[in-house]
Amino acid sequence: MARRTDTRDRTLRTAVDLFRARGYHGTGMNQVISEGRLPKGSLYFHFPEGKEQLAAEAVELAAAEVCGWVDVAFSQTPDPAAALAVITETLAAELTDSDFQRGCPIGTVAHDAGGSDRVRQACADAFTSWHGVISTHLRGYGLAEPDALATAILAAIEGAQLVARSQRDVAPLRAVATMLSPLLKGN
């Protein structure tokens, strides 16, 4: 296994950004080299299995980062509705700050990587990890059916990001927070 270096980390971060904006099929290895200002041989040195390995590891990195800030959103807000508002506003800001170019770091890849079982599985694992963070916090708040509710939240956020990016309007993300808020008030 290749050792972790600054070049390897820079390659992964560049890949996350490109996959997030252009998807799996829209991102080429030469783009990763160019955008990351990487030495040509470094890509296959660090990712000898090629694009699938790079994409799977980029998805894993992005998933861990999203899990981290979703966990913080739930941990630092007074209730789950407030956490959802923080999450959707964070995503809305990322969309507007990128002129609607940077979609979900997992959903964008998952949408067009169906031909690669490795990348598809990395995306499925990412969604499962996010679901786990959300469900754990909802359970901690004592909400009924936290797993089903986490599924609804995750699906609504993913759909809202896609619609917001397509329409170049963050209103769908804000609607998710507003409309799901009553479900997060408890029983």
PDB file of C-alpha atoms in Angstrom:
ATOM      1  CA  MET A   1       0.000   0.000   0.000  1.00  0.00           C
ATOM      2  CA  ALA A   2       1.296   3.470  -0.880  1.00  0.00           C
ATOM      3  CA  ARG A   3       2.301   5.623   2.043  1.00  0.00           C
ATOM      4  CA  ARG A   4       0.366   8.775   2.835  1.00  0.00           C
ATOM      5  CA  THR A   5       2.032  11.937   1.644  1.00  0.00           C
ATOM      6  CA  ASP A   6       1.113  15.528   0.953  1.00  0.00           C
ATOM      7  CA  THR A   7       0.903  14.646  -2.736  1.00  0.00           C
ATOM      8  CA  ARG A   8      -1.485  11.780  -2.038  1.00  0.00           C
ATOM      9  CA  ASP A   9      -3.685  13.950   0.174  1.00  0.00           C
ATOM     10  CA  ARG A  10      -3.643  16.776  -2.382  1.00  0.00           C
ATOM     11  CA  THR A  11      -4.637  14.268  -5.072  1.00  0.00           C
ATOM     12  CA  LEU A  12      -7.566  13.039  -2.980  1.00  0.00           C
ATOM     13  CA  ARG A  13      -8.769  16.557  -2.167  1.00  0.00           C
ATOM     14  CA  THR A  14      -8.512  17.584  -5.810  1.00  0.00           C
ATOM     15  CA  ALA A  15     -10.461  14.478  -6.803  1.00  0.00           C
ATOM     16  CA  VAL A  16     -13.174  15.210  -4.221  1.00  0.00           C
ATOM     17  CA  ASP A  17     -13.604  18.710  -5.662  1.00  0.00           C
ATOM     18  CA  LEU A  18     -13.664  17.539  -9.280  1.00  0.00           C
ATOM     19  CA  PHE A  19     -15.970  14.583  -8.681  1.00  0.00           C
ATOM     20  CA  ARG A  20     -18.272  16.849  -6.689  1.00  0.00           C
ATOM     21  CA  ALA A  21     -18.519  19.316  -9.556  1.00  0.00           C
ATOM     22  CA  ARG A  22     -18.307  17.035 -12.586  1.00  0.00           C
ATOM     23  CA  GLY A  23     -19.302  13.572 -11.394  1.00  0.00           C
ATOM     24  CA  TYR A  24     -17.459  10.325 -11.950  1.00  0.00           C
ATOM     25  CA  HIS A  25     -17.602  10.134 -15.729  1.00  0.00           C
ATOM     26  CA  GLY A  26     -17.049  13.869 -16.153  1.00  0.00           C
ATOM     27  CA  THR A  27     -13.735  13.785 -14.302  1.00  0.00           C
ATOM     28  CA  GLY A  28     -10.623  12.555 -16.044  1.00  0.00           C
ATOM     29  CA  MET A  29      -7.322  11.557 -14.525  1.00  0.00           C
ATOM     30  CA  ASN A  30      -5.513  14.269 -16.516  1.00  0.00           C
ATOM     31  CA  GLN A  31      -7.866  16.847 -14.963  1.00  0.00           C
ATOM     32  CA  VAL A  32      -6.908  15.625 -11.496  1.00  0.00           C
ATOM     33  CA  ILE A  33      -3.210  15.947 -12.379  1.00  0.00           C
ATOM     34  CA  SER A  34      -3.685  19.413 -13.876  1.00  0.00           C
ATOM     35  CA  GLU A  35      -6.021  20.861 -11.203  1.00  0.00           C
ATOM     36  CA  GLY A  36      -3.920  19.456  -8.376  1.00  0.00           C
ATOM     37  CA  ARG A  37      -0.652  20.577  -9.974  1.00  0.00           C
ATOM     38  CA  LEU A  38       0.609  17.056  -9.484  1.00  0.00           C
ATOM     39  CA  PRO A  39       3.641  15.331 -10.947  1.00  0.00           C
ATOM     40  CA  LYS A  40       2.422  13.034 -13.737  1.00  0.00           C
ATOM     41  CA  GLY A  41       3.696   9.798 -12.227  1.00  0.00           C
ATOM     42  CA  SER A  42       2.312  10.494  -8.773  1.00  0.00           C
ATOM     43  CA  LEU A  43      -1.294   9.632  -9.589  1.00  0.00           C
ATOM     44  CA  TYR A  44      -0.618   6.017 -10.495  1.00  0.00           C
ATOM     45  CA  PHE A  45       2.063   5.718  -7.831  1.00  0.00           C
ATOM     46  CA  HIS A  46      -0.438   6.586  -5.103  1.00  0.00           C
ATOM     47  CA  PHE A  47      -3.463   5.051  -6.838  1.00  0.00           C
ATOM     48  CA  PRO A  48      -2.112   2.075  -8.798  1.00  0.00           C
ATOM     49  CA  GLU A  49      -5.631   0.732  -9.390  1.00  0.00           C
ATOM     50  CA  GLY A  50      -6.562   3.893 -11.273  1.00  0.00           C
ATOM     51  CA  LYS A  51      -9.681   5.986 -11.343  1.00  0.00           C
ATOM     52  CA  GLU A  52     -11.885   3.535  -9.449  1.00  0.00           C
ATOM     53  CA  GLN A  53      -9.478   3.473  -6.508  1.00  0.00           C
ATOM     54  CA  LEU A  54      -9.136   7.256  -6.563  1.00  0.00           C
ATOM     55  CA  ALA A  55     -12.898   7.764  -6.717  1.00  0.00           C
ATOM     56  CA  ALA A  56     -13.629   5.242  -3.957  1.00  0.00           C
ATOM     57  CA  GLU A  57     -11.053   6.816  -1.648  1.00  0.00           C
ATOM     58  CA  ALA A  58     -12.242  10.333  -2.499  1.00  0.00           C
ATOM     59  CA  VAL A  59     -15.787   9.291  -1.595  1.00  0.00           C
ATOM     60  CA  GLU A  60     -14.537   7.816   1.695  1.00  0.00           C
ATOM     61  CA  LEU A  61     -12.709  11.061   2.530  1.00  0.00           C
ATOM     62  CA  ALA A  62     -15.706  13.244   1.677  1.00  0.00           C
ATOM     63  CA  ALA A  63     -18.037  10.962   3.636  1.00  0.00           C
ATOM     64  CA  ALA A  64     -15.883  11.174   6.750  1.00  0.00           C
ATOM     65  CA  GLU A  65     -15.752  14.961   6.522  1.00  0.00           C
ATOM     66  CA  VAL A  66     -19.515  15.267   6.069  1.00  0.00           C
ATOM     67  CA  CYS A  67     -20.129  12.845   8.954  1.00  0.00           C
ATOM     68  CA  GLY A  68     -17.933  15.053  11.101  1.00  0.00           C
ATOM     69  CA  TRP A  69     -19.739  18.294  10.448  1.00  0.00           C
ATOM     70  CA  VAL A  70     -23.195  16.677  10.591  1.00  0.00           C
ATOM     71  CA  ASP A  71     -22.262  15.273  14.000  1.00  0.00           C
ATOM     72  CA  VAL A  72     -21.118  18.748  15.091  1.00  0.00           C
ATOM     73  CA  ALA A  73     -24.379  20.281  13.814  1.00  0.00           C
ATOM     74  CA  PHE A  74     -26.401  17.913  15.987  1.00  0.00           C
ATOM     75  CA  SER A  75     -24.050  18.223  18.956  1.00  0.00           C
ATOM     76  CA  GLN A  76     -23.966  22.017  18.998  1.00  0.00           C
ATOM     77  CA  THR A  77     -27.621  22.835  18.468  1.00  0.00           C
ATOM     78  CA  PRO A  78     -30.466  22.664  20.999  1.00  0.00           C
ATOM     79  CA  ASP A  79     -32.696  20.281  19.043  1.00  0.00           C
ATOM     80  CA  PRO A  80     -32.799  18.197  15.858  1.00  0.00           C
ATOM     81  CA  ALA A  81     -34.818  20.787  13.921  1.00  0.00           C
ATOM     82  CA  ALA A  82     -32.104  23.363  14.585  1.00  0.00           C
ATOM     83  CA  ALA A  83     -29.463  20.841  13.491  1.00  0.00           C
ATOM     84  CA  LEU A  84     -31.321  20.202  10.249  1.00  0.00           C
ATOM     85  CA  ALA A  85     -31.508  23.950   9.632  1.00  0.00           C
ATOM     86  CA  VAL A  86     -27.738  24.253  10.159  1.00  0.00           C
ATOM     87  CA  ILE A  87     -27.100  21.330   7.808  1.00  0.00           C
ATOM     88  CA  THR A  88     -29.310  22.647   5.024  1.00  0.00           C
ATOM     89  CA  GLU A  89     -27.946  26.196   5.368  1.00  0.00           C
ATOM     90  CA  THR A  90     -24.383  24.866   5.206  1.00  0.00           C
ATOM     91  CA  LEU A  91     -25.209  22.974   2.021  1.00  0.00           C
ATOM     92  CA  ALA A  92     -27.009  26.002   0.594  1.00  0.00           C
ATOM     93  CA  ALA A  93     -23.952  28.174   1.278  1.00  0.00           C
ATOM     94  CA  GLU A  94     -21.676  25.627  -0.415  1.00  0.00           C
ATOM     95  CA  LEU A  95     -23.890  25.664  -3.489  1.00  0.00           C
ATOM     96  CA  THR A  96     -24.099  29.449  -3.731  1.00  0.00           C
ATOM     97  CA  ASP A  97     -20.401  29.943  -2.940  1.00  0.00           C
ATOM     98  CA  SER A  98     -19.540  27.630  -5.850  1.00  0.00           C
ATOM     99  CA  ASP A  99     -22.055  29.238  -8.217  1.00  0.00           C
ATOM    100  CA  PHE A 100     -24.014  25.956  -7.991  1.00  0.00           C
ATOM    101  CA  GLN A 101     -21.106  23.942  -9.356  1.00  0.00           C
ATOM    102  CA  ARG A 102     -20.341  21.817  -6.282  1.00  0.00           C
ATOM    103  CA  GLY A 103     -23.120  19.352  -5.553  1.00  0.00           C
ATOM    104  CA  CYS A 104     -23.145  16.647  -2.929  1.00  0.00           C
ATOM    105  CA  PRO A 105     -19.714  14.984  -2.794  1.00  0.00           C
ATOM    106  CA  ILE A 106     -21.352  11.552  -2.745  1.00  0.00           C
ATOM    107  CA  GLY A 107     -24.603  12.024  -4.636  1.00  0.00           C
ATOM    108  CA  THR A 108     -22.872  13.517  -7.657  1.00  0.00           C
ATOM    109  CA  VAL A 109     -20.584  10.500  -7.905  1.00  0.00           C
ATOM    110  CA  ALA A 110     -23.290   7.960  -7.057  1.00  0.00           C
ATOM    111  CA  HIS A 111     -25.513   9.315  -9.799  1.00  0.00           C
ATOM    112  CA  ASP A 112     -23.197   8.272 -12.622  1.00  0.00           C
ATOM    113  CA  ALA A 113     -20.850   5.616 -11.234  1.00  0.00           C
ATOM    114  CA  GLY A 114     -23.248   2.719 -11.596  1.00  0.00           C
ATOM    115  CA  GLY A 115     -20.821   0.785 -13.790  1.00  0.00           C
ATOM    116  CA  SER A 116     -18.264   0.514 -11.007  1.00  0.00           C
ATOM    117  CA  ASP A 117     -19.207  -1.762  -8.133  1.00  0.00           C
ATOM    118  CA  ARG A 118     -16.309  -0.431  -6.080  1.00  0.00           C
ATOM    119  CA  VAL A 119     -17.362   3.208  -6.412  1.00  0.00           C
ATOM    120  CA  ARG A 120     -21.054   2.354  -6.008  1.00  0.00           C
ATOM    121  CA  GLN A 121     -20.237   0.485  -2.788  1.00  0.00           C
ATOM    122  CA  ALA A 122     -18.153   3.405  -1.497  1.00  0.00           C
ATOM    123  CA  CYS A 123     -21.138   5.693  -2.111  1.00  0.00           C
ATOM    124  CA  ALA A 124     -23.526   3.259  -0.428  1.00  0.00           C
ATOM    125  CA  ASP A 125     -21.185   3.040   2.563  1.00  0.00           C
ATOM    126  CA  ALA A 126     -20.997   6.838   2.700  1.00  0.00           C
ATOM    127  CA  PHE A 127     -24.768   7.191   2.788  1.00  0.00           C
ATOM    128  CA  THR A 128     -24.945   4.464   5.441  1.00  0.00           C
ATOM    129  CA  SER A 129     -22.438   6.330   7.602  1.00  0.00           C
ATOM    130  CA  TRP A 130     -24.337   9.610   7.289  1.00  0.00           C
ATOM    131  CA  HIS A 131     -27.567   7.794   8.080  1.00  0.00           C
ATOM    132  CA  GLY A 132     -25.933   6.317  11.167  1.00  0.00           C
ATOM    133  CA  VAL A 133     -24.861   9.721  12.482  1.00  0.00           C
ATOM    134  CA  ILE A 134     -28.313  11.206  11.938  1.00  0.00           C
ATOM    135  CA  SER A 135     -30.135   8.180  13.368  1.00  0.00           C
ATOM    136  CA  THR A 136     -27.919   8.078  16.455  1.00  0.00           C
ATOM    137  CA  HIS A 137     -28.670  11.707  17.243  1.00  0.00           C
ATOM    138  CA  LEU A 138     -32.405  11.303  16.602  1.00  0.00           C
ATOM    139  CA  ARG A 139     -32.430   8.274  18.908  1.00  0.00           C
ATOM    140  CA  GLY A 140     -30.619  10.367  21.531  1.00  0.00           C
ATOM    141  CA  TYR A 141     -33.412  12.936  21.319  1.00  0.00           C
ATOM    142  CA  GLY A 142     -35.911  10.154  21.995  1.00  0.00           C
ATOM    143  CA  LEU A 143     -37.670  10.459  18.662  1.00  0.00           C
ATOM    144  CA  ALA A 144     -39.815   7.569  17.477  1.00  0.00           C
ATOM    145  CA  GLU A 145     -38.561   5.541  14.527  1.00  0.00           C
ATOM    146  CA  PRO A 146     -35.168   7.264  14.312  1.00  0.00           C
ATOM    147  CA  ASP A 147     -33.942   5.006  11.510  1.00  0.00           C
ATOM    148  CA  ALA A 148     -36.915   5.704   9.261  1.00  0.00           C
ATOM    149  CA  LEU A 149     -36.775   9.391  10.091  1.00  0.00           C
ATOM    150  CA  ALA A 150     -33.030   9.485   9.307  1.00  0.00           C
ATOM    151  CA  THR A 151     -33.775   7.842   5.955  1.00  0.00           C
ATOM    152  CA  ALA A 152     -36.400  10.485   5.175  1.00  0.00           C
ATOM    153  CA  ILE A 153     -34.052  13.314   6.169  1.00  0.00           C
ATOM    154  CA  LEU A 154     -31.149  11.954   4.153  1.00  0.00           C
ATOM    155  CA  ALA A 155     -33.304  11.334   1.073  1.00  0.00           C
ATOM    156  CA  ALA A 156     -34.908  14.767   1.326  1.00  0.00           C
ATOM    157  CA  ILE A 157     -31.542  16.510   1.648  1.00  0.00           C
ATOM    158  CA  GLU A 158     -30.067  14.587  -1.273  1.00  0.00           C
ATOM    159  CA  GLY A 159     -33.060  15.341  -3.475  1.00  0.00           C
ATOM    160  CA  ALA A 160     -33.088  18.976  -2.425  1.00  0.00           C
ATOM    161  CA  GLN A 161     -29.427  19.372  -3.327  1.00  0.00           C
ATOM    162  CA  LEU A 162     -30.052  17.950  -6.787  1.00  0.00           C
ATOM    163  CA  VAL A 163     -33.074  20.164  -7.390  1.00  0.00           C
ATOM    164  CA  ALA A 164     -31.331  23.243  -5.940  1.00  0.00           C
ATOM    165  CA  ARG A 165     -28.313  22.723  -8.153  1.00  0.00           C
ATOM    166  CA  SER A 166     -30.477  22.192 -11.247  1.00  0.00           C
ATOM    167  CA  GLN A 167     -32.639  25.237 -10.547  1.00  0.00           C
ATOM    168  CA  ARG A 168     -29.738  27.352  -9.238  1.00  0.00           C
ATOM    169  CA  ASP A 169     -31.859  28.162  -6.194  1.00  0.00           C
ATOM    170  CA  VAL A 170     -31.377  27.021  -2.588  1.00  0.00           C
ATOM    171  CA  ALA A 171     -35.109  27.170  -1.809  1.00  0.00           C
ATOM    172  CA  PRO A 172     -35.466  23.355  -1.959  1.00  0.00           C
ATOM    173  CA  LEU A 173     -32.905  22.943   0.827  1.00  0.00           C
ATOM    174  CA  ARG A 174     -34.662  25.509   2.974  1.00  0.00           C
ATOM    175  CA  ALA A 175     -37.997  23.801   2.281  1.00  0.00           C
ATOM    176  CA  VAL A 176     -36.587  20.525   3.606  1.00  0.00           C
ATOM    177  CA  ALA A 177     -35.656  22.177   6.902  1.00  0.00           C
ATOM    178  CA  THR A 178     -39.021  23.914   7.166  1.00  0.00           C
ATOM    179  CA  MET A 179     -41.208  20.982   6.191  1.00  0.00           C
ATOM    180  CA  LEU A 180     -39.371  18.308   8.192  1.00  0.00           C
ATOM    181  CA  SER A 181     -39.065  20.446  11.306  1.00  0.00           C
ATOM    182  CA  PRO A 182     -42.463  19.371  12.727  1.00  0.00           C
ATOM    183  CA  LEU A 183     -41.361  15.728  12.499  1.00  0.00           C
ATOM    184  CA  LEU A 184     -38.349  16.557  14.651  1.00  0.00           C
ATOM    185  CA  LYS A 185     -40.295  18.050  17.552  1.00  0.00           C
ATOM    186  CA  GLY A 186     -40.779  14.747  19.315  1.00  0.00           C
ATOM    187  CA  ASN A 187     -43.767  12.693  20.248  1.00  0.00           C
TER     188      ASN A 187
END
